[in-house]
């Protein structure tokens, strides 16, 4: 689950680094170095927060049971505490602590980039990653115990358990009215599989926010073209998840329908976001002067072609090999 969150944080860094209307491909060395330093900070901050919060259960339970935090209990008696259950107070302190560490690393990186000619700007991120990695390595033997202790404690205190991908409302079957009835059951099952694994809708939304950002800033059309190719290719490539043995046991898949039918079903899985893509591009064409409706139609055709190609490749690599082996 940490991967998509990291991607959501990394996309703005990518936009800031390369979204230069005066020349998106100029000074690539400086821009790439700045992006690399930011990504190091993101990885270091994510690891540091992950290690700190994953091992918070024992400390939080001690606070909850009154075995720790007596100084805070005395402060509460004087009316100086927070309006939180005692077991959640360590999480509040942990949030403040992780935020402070992240801000200090950002400031140190900025100072290092200014003072050391750019080379010192790499050190804070590397140190943060090394520090967090060392702590995670030291706790590796007991990581499962720490993780489940923390998860169980906060599920009990908060009363609702943790939020998981499977907690999202599944796509209603009737929402796939645009899929031919022959493939609709397979498309519905495949979409549910993807939604359990990835917040793809949010990633697509962030990608189009980036597109609007580039277009508003007047970035060169060549850069926008490259960006859209990356976005669309990444979106359809996600269907590779549907070809893994855990998502698609191959003998079972072949028993359900033919290889050709799986190509058709996965094509429509990839076309799930065609409407939002075209709508986003239409807004760019409607409110801008650089791109027209032919541009929107071209990218709709590109999306269709990539969807079919990805479906063919994934299906041949999965069900296709099963049939040939049989």
mmCIF file of C-alpha atoms in Angstrom:
data_model
loop_
_atom_site.group_PDB
_atom_site.id
_atom_site.type_symbol
_atom_site.label_atom_id
_atom_site.label_comp_id
_atom_site.label_asym_id
_atom_site.label_seq_id
_atom_site.Cartn_x
_atom_site.Cartn_y
_atom_site.Cartn_z
ATOM 1 C CA UNK A 1 0.000 0.000 0.000
ATOM 2 C CA UNK A 2 2.973 2.304 0.470
ATOM 3 C CA UNK A 3 3.832 2.249 -3.243
ATOM 4 C CA UNK A 4 0.783 4.142 -4.562
ATOM 5 C CA UNK A 5 1.086 6.705 -1.767
ATOM 6 C CA UNK A 6 4.724 7.274 -2.671
ATOM 7 C CA UNK A 7 3.740 7.655 -6.321
ATOM 8 C CA UNK A 8 1.117 10.252 -5.416
ATOM 9 C CA UNK A 9 3.791 12.228 -3.577
ATOM 10 C CA UNK A 10 6.387 11.792 -6.327
ATOM 11 C CA UNK A 11 4.181 13.062 -9.162
ATOM 12 C CA UNK A 12 4.146 16.704 -7.910
ATOM 13 C CA UNK A 13 7.940 16.554 -7.609
ATOM 14 C CA UNK A 14 8.144 15.385 -11.214
ATOM 15 C CA UNK A 15 5.853 18.196 -12.335
ATOM 16 C CA UNK A 16 7.848 20.847 -10.510
ATOM 17 C CA UNK A 17 11.164 19.505 -11.805
ATOM 18 C CA UNK A 18 10.281 19.269 -15.497
ATOM 19 C CA UNK A 19 7.217 21.487 -15.917
ATOM 20 C CA UNK A 20 9.182 24.397 -17.370
ATOM 21 C CA UNK A 21 7.226 26.288 -20.059
ATOM 22 C CA UNK A 22 10.381 28.052 -21.211
ATOM 23 C CA UNK A 23 12.142 24.808 -22.037
ATOM 24 C CA UNK A 24 11.080 21.502 -20.563
ATOM 25 C CA UNK A 25 14.198 19.766 -21.891
ATOM 26 C CA UNK A 26 16.734 22.441 -20.913
ATOM 27 C CA UNK A 27 19.082 22.074 -17.927
ATOM 28 C CA UNK A 28 18.079 18.431 -17.572
ATOM 29 C CA UNK A 29 21.091 17.686 -15.388
ATOM 30 C CA UNK A 30 20.152 20.263 -12.762
ATOM 31 C CA UNK A 31 16.472 19.316 -12.886
ATOM 32 C CA UNK A 32 17.215 15.608 -12.596
ATOM 33 C CA UNK A 33 19.571 16.199 -9.672
ATOM 34 C CA UNK A 34 16.896 18.205 -7.862
ATOM 35 C CA UNK A 35 14.318 15.506 -8.563
ATOM 36 C CA UNK A 36 16.711 12.830 -7.300
ATOM 37 C CA UNK A 37 17.267 14.716 -4.050
ATOM 38 C CA UNK A 38 13.515 15.093 -3.573
ATOM 39 C CA UNK A 39 12.918 11.391 -4.217
ATOM 40 C CA UNK A 40 15.605 10.507 -1.675
ATOM 41 C CA UNK A 41 13.814 12.672 0.866
ATOM 42 C CA UNK A 42 10.485 11.039 0.032
ATOM 43 C CA UNK A 43 11.917 7.537 0.405
ATOM 44 C CA UNK A 44 13.715 8.454 3.612
ATOM 45 C CA UNK A 45 10.664 10.141 5.122
ATOM 46 C CA UNK A 46 8.418 7.233 4.151
ATOM 47 C CA UNK A 47 10.809 4.661 5.647
ATOM 48 C CA UNK A 48 11.326 6.685 8.806
ATOM 49 C CA UNK A 49 7.582 7.126 9.337
ATOM 50 C CA UNK A 50 6.908 3.488 8.491
ATOM 51 C CA UNK A 51 9.431 2.157 10.997
ATOM 52 C CA UNK A 52 8.297 4.559 13.704
ATOM 53 C CA UNK A 53 4.575 3.892 13.359
ATOM 54 C CA UNK A 54 4.849 0.137 12.734
ATOM 55 C CA UNK A 55 6.554 -0.300 16.106
ATOM 56 C CA UNK A 56 4.243 2.050 18.009
ATOM 57 C CA UNK A 57 1.809 -0.574 19.276
ATOM 58 C CA UNK A 58 3.620 -1.633 22.446
ATOM 59 C CA UNK A 59 4.251 1.954 23.525
ATOM 60 C CA UNK A 60 0.671 3.000 22.781
ATOM 61 C CA UNK A 61 -0.733 0.053 24.715
ATOM 62 C CA UNK A 62 1.460 0.908 27.701
ATOM 63 C CA UNK A 63 0.047 4.441 27.646
ATOM 64 C CA UNK A 64 -3.481 3.098 27.279
ATOM 65 C CA UNK A 65 -3.093 0.809 30.299
ATOM 66 C CA UNK A 66 -1.404 3.462 32.458
ATOM 67 C CA UNK A 67 1.990 1.730 32.547
ATOM 68 C CA UNK A 68 3.666 4.672 30.806
ATOM 69 C CA UNK A 69 3.079 8.365 30.322
ATOM 70 C CA UNK A 70 2.543 9.235 33.971
ATOM 71 C CA UNK A 71 3.844 12.749 33.317
ATOM 72 C CA UNK A 72 1.066 13.183 30.772
ATOM 73 C CA UNK A 73 -1.517 11.906 33.250
ATOM 74 C CA UNK A 74 -0.398 14.576 35.714
ATOM 75 C CA UNK A 75 -0.688 17.198 32.961
ATOM 76 C CA UNK A 76 -4.237 16.042 32.200
ATOM 77 C CA UNK A 77 -5.154 16.428 35.849
ATOM 78 C CA UNK A 78 -4.103 20.073 35.557
ATOM 79 C CA UNK A 79 -6.204 20.563 32.425
ATOM 80 C CA UNK A 80 -3.205 20.687 30.083
ATOM 81 C CA UNK A 81 -3.732 17.502 28.077
ATOM 82 C CA UNK A 82 -5.155 16.785 24.641
ATOM 83 C CA UNK A 83 -8.717 15.723 23.900
ATOM 84 C CA UNK A 84 -7.571 12.248 22.915
ATOM 85 C CA UNK A 85 -7.685 8.783 24.465
ATOM 86 C CA UNK A 86 -4.393 8.162 26.217
ATOM 87 C CA UNK A 87 -3.553 5.318 23.870
ATOM 88 C CA UNK A 88 -3.620 7.684 20.895
ATOM 89 C CA UNK A 89 -1.325 10.296 22.411
ATOM 90 C CA UNK A 90 1.887 8.485 21.319
ATOM 91 C CA UNK A 91 0.567 8.544 17.747
ATOM 92 C CA UNK A 92 0.064 12.309 18.008
ATOM 93 C CA UNK A 93 3.610 12.738 19.273
ATOM 94 C CA UNK A 94 4.877 10.396 16.543
ATOM 95 C CA UNK A 95 3.177 12.500 13.869
ATOM 96 C CA UNK A 96 4.817 15.650 15.214
ATOM 97 C CA UNK A 97 8.168 13.911 15.441
ATOM 98 C CA UNK A 98 8.035 12.527 11.863
ATOM 99 C CA UNK A 99 6.958 15.921 10.517
ATOM 100 C CA UNK A 100 9.843 17.624 12.320
ATOM 101 C CA UNK A 101 12.361 15.120 10.955
ATOM 102 C CA UNK A 102 11.023 15.568 7.413
ATOM 103 C CA UNK A 103 11.127 19.371 7.596
ATOM 104 C CA UNK A 104 14.653 19.301 9.025
ATOM 105 C CA UNK A 105 15.773 17.017 6.185
ATOM 106 C CA UNK A 106 14.205 19.328 3.584
ATOM 107 C CA UNK A 107 15.883 22.397 5.088
ATOM 108 C CA UNK A 108 19.235 20.593 5.302
ATOM 109 C CA UNK A 109 18.928 19.496 1.665
ATOM 110 C CA UNK A 110 18.160 23.041 0.528
ATOM 111 C CA UNK A 111 21.113 24.433 2.481
ATOM 112 C CA UNK A 112 23.421 21.717 1.188
ATOM 113 C CA UNK A 113 22.386 22.376 -2.403
ATOM 114 C CA UNK A 114 23.113 26.084 -1.986
ATOM 115 C CA UNK A 115 26.371 25.829 -0.052
ATOM 116 C CA UNK A 116 28.007 22.733 -1.491
ATOM 117 C CA UNK A 117 27.365 23.279 -5.175
ATOM 118 C CA UNK A 118 24.646 20.627 -5.197
ATOM 119 C CA UNK A 119 26.698 17.696 -3.899
ATOM 120 C CA UNK A 120 25.883 18.268 -0.236
ATOM 121 C CA UNK A 121 22.189 18.262 -1.119
ATOM 122 C CA UNK A 122 22.297 14.483 -1.480
ATOM 123 C CA UNK A 123 23.590 13.839 2.037
ATOM 124 C CA UNK A 124 20.434 14.489 4.158
ATOM 125 C CA UNK A 125 18.301 12.134 2.084
ATOM 126 C CA UNK A 126 20.944 9.413 2.119
ATOM 127 C CA UNK A 127 21.433 9.778 5.871
ATOM 128 C CA UNK A 128 17.680 9.593 6.475
ATOM 129 C CA UNK A 129 17.374 6.447 4.351
ATOM 130 C CA UNK A 130 20.368 4.868 6.078
ATOM 131 C CA UNK A 131 19.070 5.705 9.547
ATOM 132 C CA UNK A 132 15.581 4.371 8.825
ATOM 133 C CA UNK A 133 16.956 1.312 7.029
ATOM 134 C CA UNK A 134 19.240 0.462 9.954
ATOM 135 C CA UNK A 135 16.321 0.638 12.405
ATOM 136 C CA UNK A 136 14.156 -1.491 10.129
ATOM 137 C CA UNK A 137 16.964 -4.050 9.728
ATOM 138 C CA UNK A 138 17.474 -4.304 13.487
ATOM 139 C CA UNK A 139 13.757 -5.025 13.983
ATOM 140 C CA UNK A 140 13.387 -7.397 11.046
ATOM 141 C CA UNK A 141 13.172 -10.540 13.216
ATOM 142 C CA UNK A 142 10.269 -9.149 15.257
ATOM 143 C CA UNK A 143 8.648 -7.084 12.515
ATOM 144 C CA UNK A 144 5.552 -9.296 12.212
ATOM 145 C CA UNK A 145 4.924 -9.087 15.943
ATOM 146 C CA UNK A 146 5.338 -5.298 15.948
ATOM 147 C CA UNK A 147 3.089 -4.880 12.914
ATOM 148 C CA UNK A 148 0.224 -7.033 14.187
ATOM 149 C CA UNK A 149 0.526 -5.600 17.697
ATOM 150 C CA UNK A 150 0.190 -2.071 16.342
ATOM 151 C CA UNK A 151 -2.600 -2.985 13.928
ATOM 152 C CA UNK A 152 -4.612 -4.858 16.551
ATOM 153 C CA UNK A 153 -4.224 -2.139 19.159
ATOM 154 C CA UNK A 154 -5.389 0.701 16.925
ATOM 155 C CA UNK A 155 -8.213 -1.434 15.527
ATOM 156 C CA UNK A 156 -9.429 -1.874 19.108
ATOM 157 C CA UNK A 157 -8.967 1.738 20.207
ATOM 158 C CA UNK A 158 -10.467 3.280 17.091
ATOM 159 C CA UNK A 159 -13.208 0.691 16.936
ATOM 160 C CA UNK A 160 -13.207 0.319 13.178
ATOM 161 C CA UNK A 161 -10.116 -1.644 12.292
ATOM 162 C CA UNK A 162 -7.618 -0.588 9.716
ATOM 163 C CA UNK A 163 -8.491 0.642 6.234
ATOM 164 C CA UNK A 164 -7.656 -1.894 3.564
ATOM 165 C CA UNK A 165 -8.037 -1.880 -0.187
ATOM 166 C CA UNK A 166 -10.773 -4.522 0.086
ATOM 167 C CA UNK A 167 -12.818 -2.150 2.279
ATOM 168 C CA UNK A 168 -13.694 -0.031 -0.743
ATOM 169 C CA UNK A 169 -17.135 -0.441 -2.204
ATOM 170 C CA UNK A 170 -16.857 -2.794 -5.184
ATOM 171 C CA UNK A 171 -17.889 -1.617 -8.617
ATOM 172 C CA UNK A 172 -21.576 -2.472 -9.138
ATOM 173 C CA UNK A 173 -22.175 -4.975 -11.886
ATOM 174 C CA UNK A 174 -24.751 -2.671 -13.490
ATOM 175 C CA UNK A 175 -22.105 0.057 -13.816
ATOM 176 C CA UNK A 176 -20.506 -1.985 -16.608
ATOM 177 C CA UNK A 177 -23.494 -1.582 -18.920
ATOM 178 C CA UNK A 178 -21.116 -0.422 -21.669
ATOM 179 C CA UNK A 179 -19.367 -3.807 -21.797
ATOM 180 C CA UNK A 180 -20.825 -6.477 -24.131
ATOM 181 C CA UNK A 181 -22.793 -9.075 -22.108
ATOM 182 C CA UNK A 182 -20.460 -11.835 -23.314
ATOM 183 C CA UNK A 183 -17.497 -10.331 -21.454
ATOM 184 C CA UNK A 184 -19.232 -8.411 -18.678
ATOM 185 C CA UNK A 185 -18.803 -11.032 -15.891
ATOM 186 C CA UNK A 186 -15.070 -11.391 -16.599
ATOM 187 C CA UNK A 187 -14.607 -7.614 -16.824
ATOM 188 C CA UNK A 188 -16.447 -7.106 -13.535
ATOM 189 C CA UNK A 189 -14.321 -9.718 -11.749
ATOM 190 C CA UNK A 190 -11.135 -8.266 -13.249
ATOM 191 C CA UNK A 191 -12.023 -4.702 -12.259
ATOM 192 C CA UNK A 192 -12.674 -5.856 -8.704
ATOM 193 C CA UNK A 193 -9.291 -7.596 -8.653
ATOM 194 C CA UNK A 194 -7.549 -4.404 -9.763
ATOM 195 C CA UNK A 195 -9.445 -2.204 -7.315
ATOM 196 C CA UNK A 196 -8.383 -4.444 -4.448
ATOM 197 C CA UNK A 197 -4.736 -3.968 -5.362
ATOM 198 C CA UNK A 198 -4.400 -0.409 -6.680
ATOM 199 C CA UNK A 199 -6.199 2.932 -6.270
ATOM 200 C CA UNK A 200 -5.994 3.323 -10.043
ATOM 201 C CA UNK A 201 -8.753 5.918 -10.231
ATOM 202 C CA UNK A 202 -6.846 8.253 -7.926
ATOM 203 C CA UNK A 203 -3.643 7.765 -9.871
ATOM 204 C CA UNK A 204 -5.434 8.580 -13.134
ATOM 205 C CA UNK A 205 -6.900 11.710 -11.533
ATOM 206 C CA UNK A 206 -3.468 12.840 -10.348
ATOM 207 C CA UNK A 207 -2.043 12.192 -13.810
ATOM 208 C CA UNK A 208 -4.641 14.450 -15.399
ATOM 209 C CA UNK A 209 -4.058 17.142 -12.815
ATOM 210 C CA UNK A 210 -0.472 17.021 -14.023
ATOM 211 C CA UNK A 211 -1.643 17.314 -17.628
ATOM 212 C CA UNK A 212 -3.705 20.405 -16.822
ATOM 213 C CA UNK A 213 -0.773 21.870 -14.924
ATOM 214 C CA UNK A 214 1.509 21.436 -17.937
ATOM 215 C CA UNK A 215 -1.045 22.846 -20.362
ATOM 216 C CA UNK A 216 -1.787 25.875 -18.175
ATOM 217 C CA UNK A 217 1.927 26.623 -17.955
ATOM 218 C CA UNK A 218 2.282 26.301 -21.724
ATOM 219 C CA UNK A 219 4.754 23.421 -21.751
ATOM 220 C CA UNK A 220 6.013 22.377 -25.189
ATOM 221 C CA UNK A 221 3.676 19.988 -27.076
ATOM 222 C CA UNK A 222 6.505 17.453 -27.399
ATOM 223 C CA UNK A 223 6.700 17.178 -23.628
ATOM 224 C CA UNK A 224 2.905 16.851 -23.312
ATOM 225 C CA UNK A 225 2.975 14.081 -25.931
ATOM 226 C CA UNK A 226 5.660 12.195 -24.018
ATOM 227 C CA UNK A 227 3.779 12.676 -20.769
ATOM 228 C CA UNK A 228 0.516 11.337 -22.213
ATOM 229 C CA UNK A 229 2.281 8.329 -23.710
ATOM 230 C CA UNK A 230 3.776 7.494 -20.321
ATOM 231 C CA UNK A 231 0.421 7.931 -18.550
ATOM 232 C CA UNK A 232 -1.586 5.847 -21.013
ATOM 233 C CA UNK A 233 1.062 3.138 -21.273
ATOM 234 C CA UNK A 234 1.291 2.892 -17.498
ATOM 235 C CA UNK A 235 -2.482 2.756 -17.134
ATOM 236 C CA UNK A 236 -2.954 -0.131 -19.573
ATOM 237 C CA UNK A 237 0.182 -1.929 -18.343
ATOM 238 C CA UNK A 238 -1.498 -2.333 -14.965
ATOM 239 C CA UNK A 239 -3.606 -5.111 -16.467
ATOM 240 C CA UNK A 240 -0.472 -7.272 -16.188
ATOM 241 C CA UNK A 241 -1.617 -7.803 -12.596
ATOM 242 C CA UNK A 242 -4.546 -9.760 -14.034
ATOM 243 C CA UNK A 243 -2.140 -12.221 -15.649
ATOM 244 C CA UNK A 244 -0.415 -13.264 -12.433
ATOM 245 C CA UNK A 245 -1.178 -16.739 -11.036
ATOM 246 C CA UNK A 246 -2.690 -15.283 -7.854
ATOM 247 C CA UNK A 247 -5.186 -13.214 -9.821
ATOM 248 C CA UNK A 248 -5.733 -15.637 -12.701
ATOM 249 C CA UNK A 249 -5.149 -19.373 -12.072
ATOM 250 C CA UNK A 250 -4.518 -20.385 -15.652
ATOM 251 C CA UNK A 251 -6.370 -23.719 -15.935
ATOM 252 C CA UNK A 252 -9.350 -22.089 -14.233
ATOM 253 C CA UNK A 253 -9.211 -19.134 -16.604
ATOM 254 C CA UNK A 254 -9.179 -21.383 -19.659
ATOM 255 C CA UNK A 255 -12.142 -23.314 -18.256
ATOM 256 C CA UNK A 256 -14.131 -20.089 -17.987
ATOM 257 C CA UNK A 257 -13.618 -18.766 -21.510
ATOM 258 C CA UNK A 258 -11.292 -18.854 -24.498
ATOM 259 C CA UNK A 259 -8.072 -16.931 -25.046
ATOM 260 C CA UNK A 260 -9.828 -14.628 -27.494
ATOM 261 C CA UNK A 261 -12.543 -13.856 -24.975
ATOM 262 C CA UNK A 262 -9.925 -12.980 -22.365
ATOM 263 C CA UNK A 263 -8.332 -10.589 -24.837
ATOM 264 C CA UNK A 264 -11.706 -8.922 -25.317
ATOM 265 C CA UNK A 265 -12.426 -8.780 -21.585
ATOM 266 C CA UNK A 266 -9.052 -7.266 -20.723
ATOM 267 C CA UNK A 267 -9.391 -4.766 -23.550
ATOM 268 C CA UNK A 268 -12.550 -3.442 -21.911
ATOM 269 C CA UNK A 269 -10.833 -3.442 -18.519
ATOM 270 C CA UNK A 270 -8.210 -1.147 -20.030
ATOM 271 C CA UNK A 271 -10.913 1.005 -21.637
ATOM 272 C CA UNK A 272 -12.530 1.641 -18.272
ATOM 273 C CA UNK A 273 -10.823 5.036 -18.079
ATOM 274 C CA UNK A 274 -11.320 6.014 -21.726
ATOM 275 C CA UNK A 275 -14.232 8.309 -20.860
ATOM 276 C CA UNK A 276 -12.361 10.260 -18.152
ATOM 277 C CA UNK A 277 -9.284 10.479 -20.390
ATOM 278 C CA UNK A 278 -11.274 11.876 -23.309
ATOM 279 C CA UNK A 279 -13.170 14.232 -21.002
ATOM 280 C CA UNK A 280 -9.937 15.606 -19.569
ATOM 281 C CA UNK A 281 -8.433 16.109 -23.022
ATOM 282 C CA UNK A 282 -11.665 17.725 -24.204
ATOM 283 C CA UNK A 283 -11.394 20.300 -21.411
ATOM 284 C CA UNK A 284 -7.862 21.101 -22.549
ATOM 285 C CA UNK A 285 -9.052 21.532 -26.142
ATOM 286 C CA UNK A 286 -12.111 23.541 -25.093
ATOM 287 C CA UNK A 287 -10.365 26.073 -22.876
ATOM 288 C CA UNK A 288 -7.027 26.249 -24.690
ATOM 289 C CA UNK A 289 -5.832 27.230 -28.119
ATOM 290 C CA UNK A 290 -2.855 24.905 -28.573
ATOM 291 C CA UNK A 291 -4.776 21.651 -29.047
ATOM 292 C CA UNK A 292 -7.917 20.917 -31.033
ATOM 293 C CA UNK A 293 -10.543 18.220 -31.310
ATOM 294 C CA UNK A 294 -8.453 16.222 -33.757
ATOM 295 C CA UNK A 295 -5.843 15.977 -31.004
ATOM 296 C CA UNK A 296 -8.497 14.576 -28.640
ATOM 297 C CA UNK A 297 -9.569 12.015 -31.238
ATOM 298 C CA UNK A 298 -5.984 10.987 -31.904
ATOM 299 C CA UNK A 299 -5.320 10.278 -28.250
ATOM 300 C CA UNK A 300 -8.599 8.376 -27.938
ATOM 301 C CA UNK A 301 -7.398 6.155 -30.796
ATOM 302 C CA UNK A 302 -3.996 5.768 -29.119
ATOM 303 C CA UNK A 303 -5.717 4.722 -25.904
ATOM 304 C CA UNK A 304 -7.787 2.163 -27.790
ATOM 305 C CA UNK A 305 -4.723 0.754 -29.548
ATOM 306 C CA UNK A 306 -2.692 0.519 -26.349
ATOM 307 C CA UNK A 307 -5.621 -1.168 -24.577
ATOM 308 C CA UNK A 308 -5.866 -3.870 -27.221
ATOM 309 C CA UNK A 309 -2.085 -4.359 -27.366
ATOM 310 C CA UNK A 310 -1.744 -4.697 -23.590
ATOM 311 C CA UNK A 311 -4.665 -7.136 -23.443
ATOM 312 C CA UNK A 312 -3.127 -9.288 -26.177
ATOM 313 C CA UNK A 313 0.322 -9.363 -24.546
ATOM 314 C CA UNK A 314 -0.986 -10.189 -21.058
ATOM 315 C CA UNK A 315 -3.390 -12.859 -22.295
ATOM 316 C CA UNK A 316 -0.812 -14.571 -24.506
ATOM 317 C CA UNK A 317 1.634 -14.598 -21.581
ATOM 318 C CA UNK A 318 -0.994 -16.135 -19.275
ATOM 319 C CA UNK A 319 -3.806 -18.156 -20.835
ATOM 320 C CA UNK A 320 -1.945 -18.450 -24.151
ATOM 321 C CA UNK A 321 0.928 -20.398 -22.610
ATOM 322 C CA UNK A 322 -1.496 -22.682 -20.797
ATOM 323 C CA UNK A 323 -3.274 -23.596 -23.991
ATOM 324 C CA UNK A 324 -0.016 -24.207 -25.864
ATOM 325 C CA UNK A 325 1.271 -26.384 -23.017
ATOM 326 C CA UNK A 326 -1.946 -28.388 -23.068
#
